[in-house]
Coordinates of C-alpha atoms and ligand atoms in Angstrom, one line a residue:
Chain L
M10 CA -216.6 -56.9 -9.9
K11 CA -216.5 -59.2 -13.0
T12 CA -213.2 -59.1 -14.9
Q13 CA -213.7 -58.9 -18.6
Q14 CA -211.5 -61.0 -20.9
Y15 CA -210.0 -60.1 -24.2
D16 CA -207.2 -61.7 -26.3
L17 CA -205.7 -58.4 -27.2
V18 CA -206.1 -55.0 -25.6
V19 CA -204.6 -52.0 -27.4
I20 CA -204.1 -49.0 -25.1
G21 CA -204.4 -45.8 -27.2
G22 CA -206.3 -45.1 -30.4
G23 CA -203.8 -42.9 -32.3
P24 CA -202.2 -44.0 -35.5
A25 CA -200.1 -46.5 -33.6
G26 CA -203.0 -48.2 -31.8
M27 CA -205.2 -48.3 -34.9
A28 CA -202.5 -49.8 -37.2
A29 CA -201.6 -52.4 -34.5
A30 CA -205.2 -53.4 -34.0
V31 CA -205.9 -53.7 -37.8
S32 CA -202.9 -55.8 -38.4
A33 CA -203.6 -58.1 -35.5
Y34 CA -207.1 -58.5 -36.8
D35 CA -205.9 -59.3 -40.2
Q36 CA -203.7 -62.0 -38.7
G37 CA -206.7 -63.7 -37.3
V38 CA -207.1 -62.2 -33.8
R39 CA -210.9 -61.8 -33.2
S40 CA -211.2 -60.6 -29.6
I41 CA -209.7 -57.1 -29.7
V42 CA -210.5 -53.9 -28.0
I43 CA -209.0 -50.4 -28.4
L44 CA -209.1 -48.3 -25.3
E45 CA -208.9 -44.6 -26.0
R46 CA -209.3 -41.8 -23.4
D47 CA -210.3 -39.2 -25.9
K48 CA -213.8 -39.0 -27.4
Q49 CA -212.5 -39.9 -30.8
L50 CA -209.9 -42.0 -32.5
G51 CA -206.8 -40.4 -34.2
G52 CA -204.7 -39.3 -31.3
I53 CA -202.4 -36.3 -31.9
L54 CA -203.3 -36.3 -35.6
N55 CA -206.6 -34.6 -34.9
Q56 CA -204.9 -31.4 -33.9
C57 CA -202.2 -31.5 -36.6
I58 CA -204.3 -29.8 -39.3
H59 CA -201.2 -28.9 -41.3
N60 CA -200.2 -30.9 -44.3
G61 CA -197.1 -33.2 -44.5
F62 CA -198.4 -36.6 -43.5
G63 CA -198.5 -39.8 -45.5
L64 CA -195.9 -39.0 -48.2
H65 CA -194.4 -42.5 -47.8
H66 CA -197.6 -44.4 -47.4
F67 CA -200.1 -42.7 -49.7
K68 CA -197.7 -40.8 -51.9
E69 CA -199.6 -37.6 -51.2
E70 CA -199.4 -34.9 -48.6
L71 CA -202.3 -35.2 -46.3
S72 CA -203.2 -33.2 -43.2
G73 CA -203.2 -35.1 -39.9
P74 CA -207.0 -35.6 -39.7
E75 CA -207.1 -36.9 -43.3
Y76 CA -204.4 -39.5 -42.5
A77 CA -206.2 -40.5 -39.3
E78 CA -209.5 -40.9 -41.1
R79 CA -208.1 -43.4 -43.5
Y80 CA -207.1 -45.6 -40.5
I81 CA -210.3 -45.0 -38.7
K82 CA -212.1 -46.4 -41.8
D83 CA -209.8 -49.5 -41.6
V84 CA -210.7 -50.0 -38.0
R85 CA -214.4 -49.5 -38.5
A86 CA -214.4 -51.9 -41.5
R87 CA -213.4 -54.7 -39.1
D88 CA -215.0 -56.2 -36.1
I89 CA -212.7 -54.4 -33.7
E90 CA -214.3 -53.0 -30.5
V91 CA -213.5 -49.4 -29.8
R92 CA -214.1 -47.9 -26.4
L93 CA -213.9 -44.1 -26.3
E94 CA -213.6 -41.9 -23.3
S95 CA -212.0 -44.9 -21.6
M96 CA -208.9 -44.0 -19.6
V97 CA -206.6 -46.8 -18.5
L98 CA -205.4 -46.1 -15.0
D99 CA -203.2 -49.1 -14.4
L100 CA -201.7 -52.1 -16.0
N101 CA -199.8 -54.8 -14.1
S102 CA -197.4 -57.5 -15.2
E103 CA -200.2 -60.1 -15.2
R104 CA -201.9 -57.9 -17.9
I105 CA -204.8 -56.8 -15.7
I106 CA -206.1 -53.4 -16.8
Q107 CA -207.9 -50.9 -14.6
L108 CA -210.2 -48.7 -16.7
V109 CA -212.5 -45.8 -16.0
S110 CA -215.1 -44.3 -18.3
P111 CA -218.2 -42.0 -17.9
S112 CA -220.5 -44.7 -19.3
H113 CA -219.3 -47.7 -17.4
G114 CA -217.4 -46.3 -14.4
F115 CA -214.6 -48.4 -13.1
E116 CA -213.8 -51.7 -14.9
L117 CA -211.2 -54.5 -14.9
I118 CA -210.0 -56.2 -18.0
E119 CA -207.7 -59.2 -18.3
A120 CA -205.8 -59.5 -21.5
K121 CA -203.8 -62.3 -23.0
A122 CA -201.7 -59.7 -24.9
V123 CA -201.4 -55.9 -24.6
I124 CA -200.1 -53.4 -27.1
L125 CA -198.9 -50.1 -25.5
A126 CA -199.7 -47.2 -27.9
M127 CA -200.2 -44.3 -25.6
G128 CA -198.1 -41.8 -27.6
S129 CA -196.1 -39.1 -26.0
R130 CA -196.3 -36.0 -23.8
E131 CA -194.6 -32.7 -24.2
R132 CA -191.7 -31.7 -22.0
A133 CA -193.1 -29.2 -19.7
R134 CA -191.5 -26.0 -18.4
G135 CA -190.5 -27.7 -15.1
G136 CA -188.3 -29.8 -17.3
I137 CA -186.4 -26.8 -18.7
G138 CA -186.1 -24.6 -15.7
T139 CA -186.6 -21.0 -16.8
P140 CA -186.3 -18.7 -13.8
G141 CA -188.9 -16.1 -13.0
T142 CA -192.6 -16.1 -12.0
R143 CA -195.2 -18.6 -13.1
P144 CA -197.9 -16.5 -14.7
A145 CA -200.6 -17.5 -17.1
G146 CA -199.9 -17.3 -20.8
V147 CA -197.0 -19.8 -20.6
L148 CA -198.0 -23.0 -22.3
T149 CA -196.6 -25.8 -24.4
A150 CA -196.9 -25.5 -28.2
G151 CA -199.0 -28.7 -28.4
A152 CA -201.5 -27.4 -25.8
A153 CA -201.8 -24.2 -27.9
Q154 CA -202.3 -26.3 -31.0
R155 CA -205.2 -28.1 -29.3
Y156 CA -206.8 -24.9 -28.0
V157 CA -206.6 -23.2 -31.4
N158 CA -207.2 -26.1 -33.8
L159 CA -209.8 -28.1 -31.9
E160 CA -211.5 -25.6 -29.7
G161 CA -211.2 -22.5 -31.8
Q162 CA -209.8 -20.4 -29.0
R163 CA -207.2 -17.6 -29.1
V164 CA -204.2 -18.1 -26.9
G165 CA -202.9 -14.5 -27.1
E166 CA -201.9 -11.7 -29.4
N167 CA -198.1 -11.2 -28.9
I168 CA -196.3 -14.4 -28.9
V169 CA -192.7 -15.6 -28.2
I170 CA -191.7 -19.2 -28.9
L171 CA -189.0 -20.9 -26.9
G172 CA -187.5 -23.9 -28.8
S173 CA -187.4 -24.5 -32.5
G174 CA -189.0 -27.9 -32.6
D175 CA -191.5 -28.6 -35.4
I176 CA -194.6 -28.1 -33.2
G177 CA -193.5 -24.6 -32.2
L178 CA -192.7 -23.8 -35.8
I179 CA -196.0 -25.0 -37.1
M180 CA -197.7 -23.0 -34.4
A181 CA -195.7 -19.9 -35.4
R182 CA -197.3 -20.1 -38.8
R183 CA -200.7 -21.0 -37.5
L184 CA -200.9 -18.1 -35.1
S185 CA -199.5 -15.6 -37.7
L186 CA -202.2 -16.7 -40.1
E187 CA -204.7 -16.1 -37.3
G188 CA -203.6 -12.5 -37.0
C189 CA -201.3 -12.8 -34.0
K190 CA -197.8 -11.3 -33.9
V191 CA -195.1 -13.8 -33.3
H192 CA -192.1 -11.8 -32.2
A193 CA -189.4 -14.4 -32.2
C194 CA -188.5 -18.1 -32.1
V195 CA -185.7 -18.5 -29.5
E196 CA -183.4 -21.6 -29.7
I197 CA -180.6 -22.3 -27.3
M198 CA -178.7 -24.5 -29.7
S199 CA -176.8 -23.2 -32.7
E200 CA -178.9 -25.2 -35.1
P201 CA -182.7 -25.2 -35.4
G202 CA -184.5 -28.3 -34.0
G203 CA -187.2 -28.5 -36.7
L204 CA -187.1 -29.3 -40.4
A205 CA -185.7 -26.8 -42.9
R206 CA -189.1 -26.8 -44.6
N207 CA -190.7 -25.6 -41.5
I208 CA -188.0 -22.9 -40.9
V209 CA -188.8 -21.6 -44.4
Q210 CA -192.6 -22.0 -44.5
C211 CA -193.4 -21.2 -40.9
L212 CA -190.9 -18.5 -39.9
Q213 CA -189.4 -16.9 -43.1
D214 CA -192.7 -16.6 -44.8
F215 CA -193.9 -14.5 -42.0
D216 CA -190.7 -12.6 -41.2
I217 CA -190.4 -14.2 -37.8
P218 CA -186.8 -13.9 -36.5
L219 CA -185.1 -17.2 -35.5
L220 CA -182.7 -16.4 -32.7
L221 CA -180.2 -19.3 -32.6
S222 CA -177.8 -19.6 -29.5
H223 CA -180.3 -17.5 -27.5
T224 CA -182.5 -18.4 -24.6
V225 CA -185.2 -16.9 -22.4
T226 CA -183.5 -15.8 -19.1
R227 CA -186.5 -14.4 -17.3
I228 CA -190.3 -14.3 -17.4
E229 CA -192.0 -11.1 -16.3
G230 CA -195.6 -10.7 -15.1
K231 CA -197.7 -11.5 -12.1
K232 CA -201.0 -12.8 -13.2
R233 CA -200.4 -12.9 -16.9
I234 CA -197.0 -12.9 -18.6
E235 CA -196.0 -9.4 -19.7
A236 CA -192.5 -9.8 -21.1
V237 CA -189.6 -12.2 -21.5
H238 CA -185.9 -11.4 -21.4
I239 CA -183.9 -12.9 -24.2
A240 CA -180.1 -13.3 -24.1
K241 CA -177.4 -14.8 -26.3
V242 CA -175.6 -17.8 -24.9
D243 CA -172.0 -18.9 -25.0
M244 CA -170.6 -22.3 -26.0
Q245 CA -171.5 -23.7 -22.5
M246 CA -175.1 -22.4 -23.1
R247 CA -174.7 -19.8 -20.4
P248 CA -176.3 -16.4 -21.0
I249 CA -173.7 -13.7 -22.0
P250 CA -174.0 -10.7 -19.8
G251 CA -174.9 -7.5 -21.6
T252 CA -176.8 -9.3 -24.5
E253 CA -180.1 -9.4 -22.6
R254 CA -183.1 -7.5 -24.0
R255 CA -186.7 -7.4 -23.0
V256 CA -189.5 -8.4 -25.4
A257 CA -193.1 -7.5 -24.4
C258 CA -195.5 -10.4 -25.0
D259 CA -198.7 -12.0 -23.5
T260 CA -197.9 -15.6 -24.5
L261 CA -194.8 -17.8 -24.3
L262 CA -195.0 -21.1 -26.2
L263 CA -192.7 -23.9 -25.1
S264 CA -191.6 -26.2 -27.9
V265 CA -188.8 -28.2 -26.3
G266 CA -189.7 -31.7 -27.4
L267 CA -191.7 -34.8 -26.7
I268 CA -191.1 -37.8 -24.4
P269 CA -192.9 -41.2 -24.4
E270 CA -195.9 -41.4 -22.1
N271 CA -194.5 -44.1 -19.8
E272 CA -196.6 -44.2 -16.7
L273 CA -198.4 -47.4 -17.6
S274 CA -195.2 -49.0 -19.0
R275 CA -193.6 -48.3 -15.7
A276 CA -196.6 -49.6 -13.7
A277 CA -196.5 -52.9 -15.7
G278 CA -192.8 -53.3 -14.7
V279 CA -191.6 -52.9 -18.2
E280 CA -187.8 -52.2 -18.4
L281 CA -187.2 -48.7 -19.8
D282 CA -184.4 -47.3 -21.9
N283 CA -183.1 -44.1 -20.4
R284 CA -182.1 -42.8 -23.9
T285 CA -185.4 -43.2 -25.6
K286 CA -187.4 -42.9 -22.3
G287 CA -189.6 -45.6 -23.7
P288 CA -189.6 -49.4 -23.1
Q289 CA -186.8 -51.6 -24.1
V290 CA -188.0 -54.0 -26.8
F291 CA -187.0 -57.1 -28.7
E292 CA -187.0 -57.4 -32.5
N293 CA -190.8 -58.2 -32.4
L294 CA -191.5 -55.1 -30.3
Q295 CA -192.2 -57.2 -27.2
T296 CA -191.2 -55.5 -24.0
S297 CA -189.4 -57.2 -21.0
V298 CA -192.9 -58.3 -19.8
P299 CA -194.1 -61.3 -21.9
G300 CA -197.2 -60.5 -23.9
V301 CA -196.8 -56.8 -23.6
F302 CA -195.8 -55.0 -26.8
A303 CA -195.1 -51.3 -27.6
C304 CA -195.2 -49.2 -30.8
G305 CA -195.4 -45.5 -31.9
N306 CA -194.4 -42.6 -29.8
V307 CA -194.7 -44.5 -26.6
L308 CA -191.7 -46.6 -27.7
H309 CA -189.6 -43.8 -29.1
I310 CA -190.4 -40.4 -30.6
H311 CA -191.1 -40.5 -34.3
D312 CA -191.0 -37.6 -36.7
L313 CA -193.0 -39.3 -39.5
V314 CA -196.4 -40.9 -38.9
D315 CA -195.7 -43.3 -41.8
H316 CA -193.0 -45.0 -39.7
V317 CA -195.4 -45.1 -36.8
S318 CA -197.9 -47.0 -38.9
D319 CA -195.3 -49.5 -40.2
E320 CA -193.9 -50.2 -36.8
S321 CA -197.3 -50.6 -35.2
A322 CA -198.4 -53.0 -37.9
R323 CA -195.4 -55.1 -37.0
A324 CA -196.4 -55.0 -33.3
G325 CA -199.9 -56.1 -34.2
R326 CA -198.5 -59.1 -36.2
A327 CA -196.2 -60.0 -33.4
A328 CA -199.0 -59.9 -30.8
A329 CA -201.0 -62.2 -33.1
A330 CA -198.1 -64.6 -33.4
Y331 CA -197.7 -64.5 -29.6
L332 CA -201.4 -65.3 -29.1
S333 CA -201.2 -68.2 -31.5
K334 CA -198.0 -69.4 -29.7
Q335 CA -196.1 -69.3 -32.9
T336 CA -193.4 -67.1 -31.4
D337 CA -191.4 -68.6 -28.6
T338 CA -189.5 -65.5 -27.6
A339 CA -187.5 -67.5 -25.1
G340 CA -186.0 -69.4 -28.0
G341 CA -182.9 -68.3 -29.9
D342 CA -179.8 -66.6 -28.7
L343 CA -180.2 -63.3 -26.9
I344 CA -178.2 -60.6 -28.6
A345 CA -177.8 -57.0 -27.3
L346 CA -177.7 -54.1 -29.8
E347 CA -175.2 -51.5 -29.1
A348 CA -175.5 -47.8 -30.3
G349 CA -171.9 -47.0 -30.9
R350 CA -170.1 -43.8 -32.0
G351 CA -172.4 -41.3 -33.6
L352 CA -175.7 -43.1 -32.5
R353 CA -177.9 -42.0 -29.7
Y354 CA -180.0 -45.2 -29.4
T355 CA -181.3 -48.2 -31.3
V356 CA -184.8 -49.8 -31.3
P357 CA -184.9 -52.7 -30.8
Q358 CA -182.4 -52.8 -28.0
R359 CA -182.2 -56.6 -27.9
L360 CA -183.1 -59.5 -30.2
H361 CA -183.7 -63.2 -30.1
L362 CA -181.7 -64.7 -32.9
R363 CA -184.2 -67.3 -34.2
P364 CA -183.6 -69.2 -37.4
D365 CA -187.0 -68.1 -38.7
L366 CA -186.2 -64.4 -38.4
E367 CA -186.5 -63.2 -42.0
K368 CA -185.3 -59.6 -41.6
L369 CA -184.6 -57.1 -38.9
D370 CA -185.6 -53.4 -39.0
I371 CA -183.5 -51.2 -36.8
F372 CA -184.5 -47.6 -36.0
F373 CA -182.0 -45.2 -34.6
R374 CA -181.0 -41.5 -34.2
V375 CA -177.6 -40.0 -34.8
T376 CA -175.9 -37.6 -32.4
H377 CA -175.0 -34.8 -34.9
T378 CA -175.6 -33.5 -38.4
A379 CA -173.2 -34.8 -41.0
E380 CA -172.8 -35.3 -44.7
E381 CA -171.6 -38.4 -46.6
Q382 CA -171.7 -41.0 -43.8
K383 CA -171.7 -44.8 -43.5
I384 CA -173.4 -46.9 -40.9
I385 CA -171.3 -49.9 -40.0
V386 CA -172.9 -52.9 -38.5
E387 CA -170.5 -55.3 -36.6
S388 CA -170.8 -58.5 -34.8
G389 CA -167.9 -60.0 -32.8
G390 CA -165.5 -57.4 -34.2
K391 CA -166.4 -58.3 -37.8
Q392 CA -168.3 -55.9 -40.2
I393 CA -171.4 -57.7 -41.5
A394 CA -173.2 -54.8 -43.2
L395 CA -172.7 -51.3 -44.4
F396 CA -175.2 -48.6 -45.3
R397 CA -174.5 -45.2 -46.9
R398 CA -176.2 -41.9 -46.2
V399 CA -175.6 -38.6 -48.0
H400 CA -177.0 -36.7 -45.0
V401 CA -177.9 -37.5 -41.4
A402 CA -179.3 -35.3 -38.7
P403 CA -180.5 -35.9 -35.1
G404 CA -184.0 -34.6 -36.0
E405 CA -184.5 -37.3 -38.6
M406 CA -185.0 -40.9 -37.5
E407 CA -183.0 -43.4 -39.5
K408 CA -183.9 -47.0 -40.4
I409 CA -181.9 -49.9 -41.7
T410 CA -183.1 -53.4 -42.5
L411 CA -180.8 -56.4 -42.1
P412 CA -181.8 -59.2 -44.5
A413 CA -181.6 -62.9 -43.4
K414 CA -178.2 -63.5 -45.0
V415 CA -176.7 -60.7 -42.8
L416 CA -178.5 -62.0 -39.7
A417 CA -176.9 -65.4 -40.4
E418 CA -173.5 -63.8 -39.8
I419 CA -174.3 -62.5 -36.3
Q420 CA -172.0 -64.2 -33.7
P421 CA -174.0 -65.8 -30.9
G422 CA -173.1 -64.3 -27.5
A423 CA -171.5 -61.2 -29.2
K424 CA -173.1 -57.7 -29.3
L425 CA -174.5 -56.4 -32.5
S426 CA -173.1 -52.9 -32.8
L427 CA -173.8 -50.0 -35.0
R428 CA -171.7 -46.9 -35.5
L429 CA -171.4 -43.9 -37.8
E430 CA -168.3 -43.0 -39.8
A431 CA -167.4 -40.5 -42.5
A432 CA -167.5 -42.2 -45.9
L433 CA -164.4 -40.9 -47.7
Chain T
M28 CA -178.5 -12.5 -55.4
K29 CA -181.0 -14.1 -53.0
E30 CA -180.2 -16.9 -50.5
L31 CA -182.7 -19.7 -50.0
I32 CA -182.7 -23.0 -48.1
C33 CA -183.8 -25.8 -50.4
I34 CA -186.7 -27.7 -48.7
V35 CA -187.1 -30.5 -51.3
C36 CA -185.1 -33.0 -49.2
P37 CA -183.7 -33.0 -45.7
R38 CA -180.1 -32.0 -46.8
G39 CA -181.3 -28.4 -46.9
C40 CA -178.8 -27.0 -49.3
H41 CA -178.2 -23.2 -49.1
L42 CA -179.1 -22.0 -52.6
K43 CA -178.1 -18.7 -54.2
V44 CA -180.4 -17.4 -56.9
D45 CA -179.3 -14.6 -59.2
E46 CA -182.2 -12.4 -60.2
N47 CA -180.0 -10.6 -62.7
D48 CA -178.9 -13.7 -64.4
D49 CA -182.2 -15.4 -65.4
Y50 CA -182.5 -16.8 -61.8
K51 CA -179.4 -18.9 -62.1
V52 CA -179.2 -21.2 -59.1
T53 CA -175.9 -22.2 -57.3
G54 CA -175.2 -24.1 -54.1
H55 CA -177.5 -27.0 -55.0
R56 CA -176.4 -30.6 -54.8
C57 CA -179.0 -32.0 -57.2
A58 CA -181.2 -30.9 -60.1
R59 CA -184.3 -30.7 -57.9
G60 CA -182.7 -27.8 -56.1
V61 CA -182.4 -25.8 -59.3
L62 CA -186.1 -26.2 -60.0
Y63 CA -187.1 -25.3 -56.5
G64 CA -184.8 -22.2 -56.5
Y65 CA -186.3 -21.0 -59.7
Q66 CA -189.9 -21.6 -58.7
E67 CA -189.5 -20.2 -55.2
M68 CA -188.1 -17.0 -56.7
T69 CA -190.5 -16.6 -59.7
A70 CA -193.8 -18.2 -58.5
P71 CA -193.7 -19.4 -54.9
T72 CA -196.7 -21.5 -53.9
R73 CA -198.0 -22.9 -50.5
V74 CA -200.8 -25.2 -49.4
V75 CA -202.9 -23.2 -46.9
T76 CA -204.3 -25.1 -43.9
S77 CA -206.6 -23.8 -41.3
T78 CA -210.0 -24.4 -39.6
V79 CA -213.5 -23.0 -40.0
V80 CA -216.3 -22.6 -37.5
L81 CA -218.4 -25.7 -37.4
E82 CA -222.0 -26.0 -36.2
N83 CA -224.2 -29.0 -35.4
A84 CA -221.4 -31.5 -34.9
G85 CA -220.6 -31.3 -31.2
E86 CA -217.1 -30.0 -32.2
E87 CA -216.1 -26.4 -32.6
R88 CA -213.9 -26.4 -35.7
C89 CA -213.6 -28.3 -39.0
P90 CA -210.0 -28.5 -40.4
V91 CA -209.6 -27.4 -44.0
R92 CA -206.9 -26.9 -46.7
T93 CA -206.5 -25.8 -50.2
S94 CA -206.8 -28.7 -52.6
Q95 CA -203.5 -27.7 -54.1
A96 CA -200.8 -25.1 -53.5
V97 CA -201.8 -21.6 -54.1
P98 CA -199.7 -18.6 -55.1
K99 CA -197.9 -17.4 -51.9
A100 CA -199.2 -13.9 -52.5
K101 CA -202.8 -15.1 -52.2
M102 CA -202.2 -16.8 -48.8
F103 CA -203.7 -14.0 -46.7
E104 CA -206.6 -13.5 -49.1
V105 CA -207.4 -17.2 -48.8
I106 CA -207.2 -16.9 -45.0
D107 CA -209.5 -13.9 -44.9
I108 CA -212.2 -15.9 -46.6
V109 CA -211.6 -18.9 -44.4
R110 CA -211.9 -16.8 -41.3
K111 CA -215.3 -15.6 -42.2
L112 CA -216.6 -19.0 -43.2
K113 CA -219.1 -21.0 -41.1
I114 CA -220.3 -24.5 -42.0
S115 CA -222.7 -27.0 -40.6
A116 CA -222.4 -30.8 -40.2
P117 CA -222.7 -33.2 -41.8
V118 CA -219.4 -32.6 -43.6
S119 CA -217.4 -35.2 -45.5
L120 CA -213.7 -35.5 -46.0
G121 CA -212.7 -33.8 -49.3
Q122 CA -216.0 -31.9 -49.6
V123 CA -215.5 -28.6 -51.5
L124 CA -216.4 -25.7 -49.2
V125 CA -215.3 -22.8 -51.5
P126 CA -214.5 -23.6 -55.1
D127 CA -211.7 -21.6 -56.7
I128 CA -210.9 -19.8 -53.5
A129 CA -209.7 -16.2 -54.0
G130 CA -209.4 -17.0 -57.7
S131 CA -206.4 -19.2 -56.9
G132 CA -207.5 -22.2 -59.0
A133 CA -207.6 -24.3 -55.9
D134 CA -210.7 -25.3 -53.9
L135 CA -211.0 -25.1 -50.2
I136 CA -211.8 -28.6 -48.9
A137 CA -212.7 -30.1 -45.6
T138 CA -210.1 -32.5 -44.2
R139 CA -212.3 -34.4 -41.8
S140 CA -215.8 -35.9 -41.8
F141 CA -218.4 -34.9 -39.2
S142 CA -221.8 -36.5 -38.9
G143 CA -224.5 -34.1 -37.9
T144 CA -225.1 -35.3 -34.4
G145 CA -225.4 -31.8 -33.0
N146 CA -224.9 -32.9 -29.4
Ligands
FAD20 C1 -197.5 -31.4 -33.2 C2 -197.0 -32.6 -34.0 C3 -196.7 -32.4 -35.4 C4 -196.4 -33.5 -36.2 N1 -196.2 -33.3 -37.5 C5 -195.9 -34.3 -38.3 C6 -195.9 -34.2 -39.8 O1 -195.9 -33.1 -40.3 N2 -195.7 -35.3 -40.5 C7 -195.6 -36.6 -40.0 O2 -195.5 -37.6 -40.7 N3 -195.7 -36.7 -38.6 C8 -195.8 -35.7 -37.8 N4 -195.9 -35.8 -36.4 C9 -195.6 -37.2 -35.8 C10 -196.8 -38.1 -35.8 O3 -198.0 -37.4 -35.8 C11 -196.7 -38.9 -34.5 O4 -195.5 -39.5 -34.5 C12 -197.8 -39.9 -34.3 O5 -199.1 -39.2 -34.2 C13 -197.7 -40.7 -33.1 O6 -198.7 -41.7 -33.0 P1 -199.1 -42.5 -31.7 O7 -200.3 -43.3 -32.0 O8 -197.9 -43.2 -31.2 O9 -199.4 -41.4 -30.6 P2 -200.6 -40.4 -30.4 O10 -201.1 -39.9 -31.7 O11 -200.2 -39.4 -29.4 O12 -201.8 -41.3 -29.9 C14 -201.8 -41.8 -28.5 C15 -203.2 -42.0 -28.1 O13 -203.2 -42.8 -26.9 C16 -204.2 -42.2 -26.0 N5 -203.9 -42.5 -24.6 C17 -202.7 -42.2 -23.9 N6 -202.8 -42.6 -22.7 C18 -203.9 -43.3 -22.5 C19 -204.5 -44.0 -21.4 N7 -203.9 -44.1 -20.2 N8 -205.7 -44.6 -21.6 C20 -206.4 -44.5 -22.9 N9 -205.8 -43.8 -23.9 C21 -204.6 -43.2 -23.8 C22 -204.2 -40.7 -26.3 O14 -205.4 -40.1 -26.0 C23 -204.0 -40.7 -27.8 O15 -205.1 -40.7 -28.6 C24 -196.2 -34.7 -35.6 C25 -196.4 -34.9 -34.2 C26 -196.8 -33.8 -33.4 C27 -197.0 -34.0 -31.9
SF4_21 S1 -180.6 -29.2 -53.8 FE1 -181.1 -31.4 -53.9 S2 -179.8 -32.3 -52.3 FE2 -179.9 -30.1 -51.9 S3 -181.7 -29.9 -50.4 FE3 -182.5 -29.6 -52.5 S4 -183.2 -31.6 -53.2 FE4 -181.8 -31.9 -51.4

């Protein structure tokens, strides 16, 4: 079999892959292919028909498909090859890609640089361990979204939603508008997972009860789900005896979160971060394998697509720089970033402190909701930057940018640490 | 007195709106909350998004939305019209499918393009 050659292969044609390919092209890369397993570009956006996308980028509230179409136009306006229905099976550290498609069968591609943009997958029920039978009618909120919005199917009539993540909330509204009865949204934590806006417009508008500090303790039904048992939980999240009640339903939607799609990252030998579940990256979004970059939900879960587009454009530029050998990532001091008190993780996890680094974008999530906070950036025990926030929450990704004059104060050999503190 | 969560920004202030005192808002932390509380109590609006049956495109559904927010009370009336609608490709993004839907002042528009391949 003949191995095909490309300068840049982008795996995944969602918003991340499209923005990365476009920016690499605009930096002069001409041999680019996007490999997408679906029969269209756009990724998860195609099924997100609700509005709320693009407020930062386009200053208007678009639906997912509208946001996607703007980027699809950008891709089509350039000489970027797009291969649809092309599923990548394997990637190794030499950047050899195994690909399969209905039109060409099995193929091998060798890339000088690769951008990982495969998005995320939903945590499945196995990951949350609800006892009981395994009947039909139990599915993830995202799968329901695909059936209803893309295929026009009905998932059921009487619905219970487990988890208060945004996808579940969006589906509560969608199914209510479709004439289904959503009996409850059950959340084990004492705070909802999704945005306040979705609590109001997706639950309250339709009088759907939000049961905080509650969980599903049992699923009933042989072939098809017939009921769930819902109970209140204590501080240790254990069901409180005597609070259990039975709710008849034919469908249980699971909305318990997303995790990066990391099978290919793992196959390529990319070092992963067990907090983000995605690759560890340097400041230019390069992974531990030279020439392999990552962006979008495959890197860490984003809540705003605008951030995905920005981050991915950076990955595209970095891949272009790598291809033209402008970036010698081996150069400069290696600095580790540390997510200190109040932070769950940072992206990037490491950086090469090169003199030509103009600024550094750091994304992170906080561990708890709080008001009036400051983010303190320290190097070698010395504070080098401070950012203020009136409100932080785990559900909202934070971003800070360190300018060159702050980067100049980083101590070689020391960690760059970030922490959260109350601003008094 | 009605309690509302302000959704204008992520802080999510818990507003109290007094219907008996000209919809006076308390619990806000900025002026946008006052406007939101007043509007939400007197004339709440929502953008409605859904899908319609699509023919001749090789796909089952075309996503749609109202071109602007419609009165909340009209939401189900809009949806009833949407559910009965059937369109055929080609469709272009932004194409008006139902002008002034349910007398709301907003148009129903397609939010995705489909060429009429029909496969
Ligand atoms: C249900 C839901 C609701 C959301 N709501 C909002 C919102 O209201 N506002 C907002 O701003 N953001 C929202 N987001 C977030 C935003 O949509 C995502 O962060 C963004 O789509 C992620 O883009 P991505 O390109 O990284 O991943 P995806 O969109 O998932 O794209 C990944 C692509 O890679 C392809 N792929 C994966 N593996 C392979 C392989 N092995 N070979 C070939 N192709 C492969 C997939 O088919 C897919 O097309 C929402 C997300 C979800 C899931
Ligand atoms: S009142 Fe102001 S600060 Fe509070 S949620 Fe509304 S917009 Fe945000």
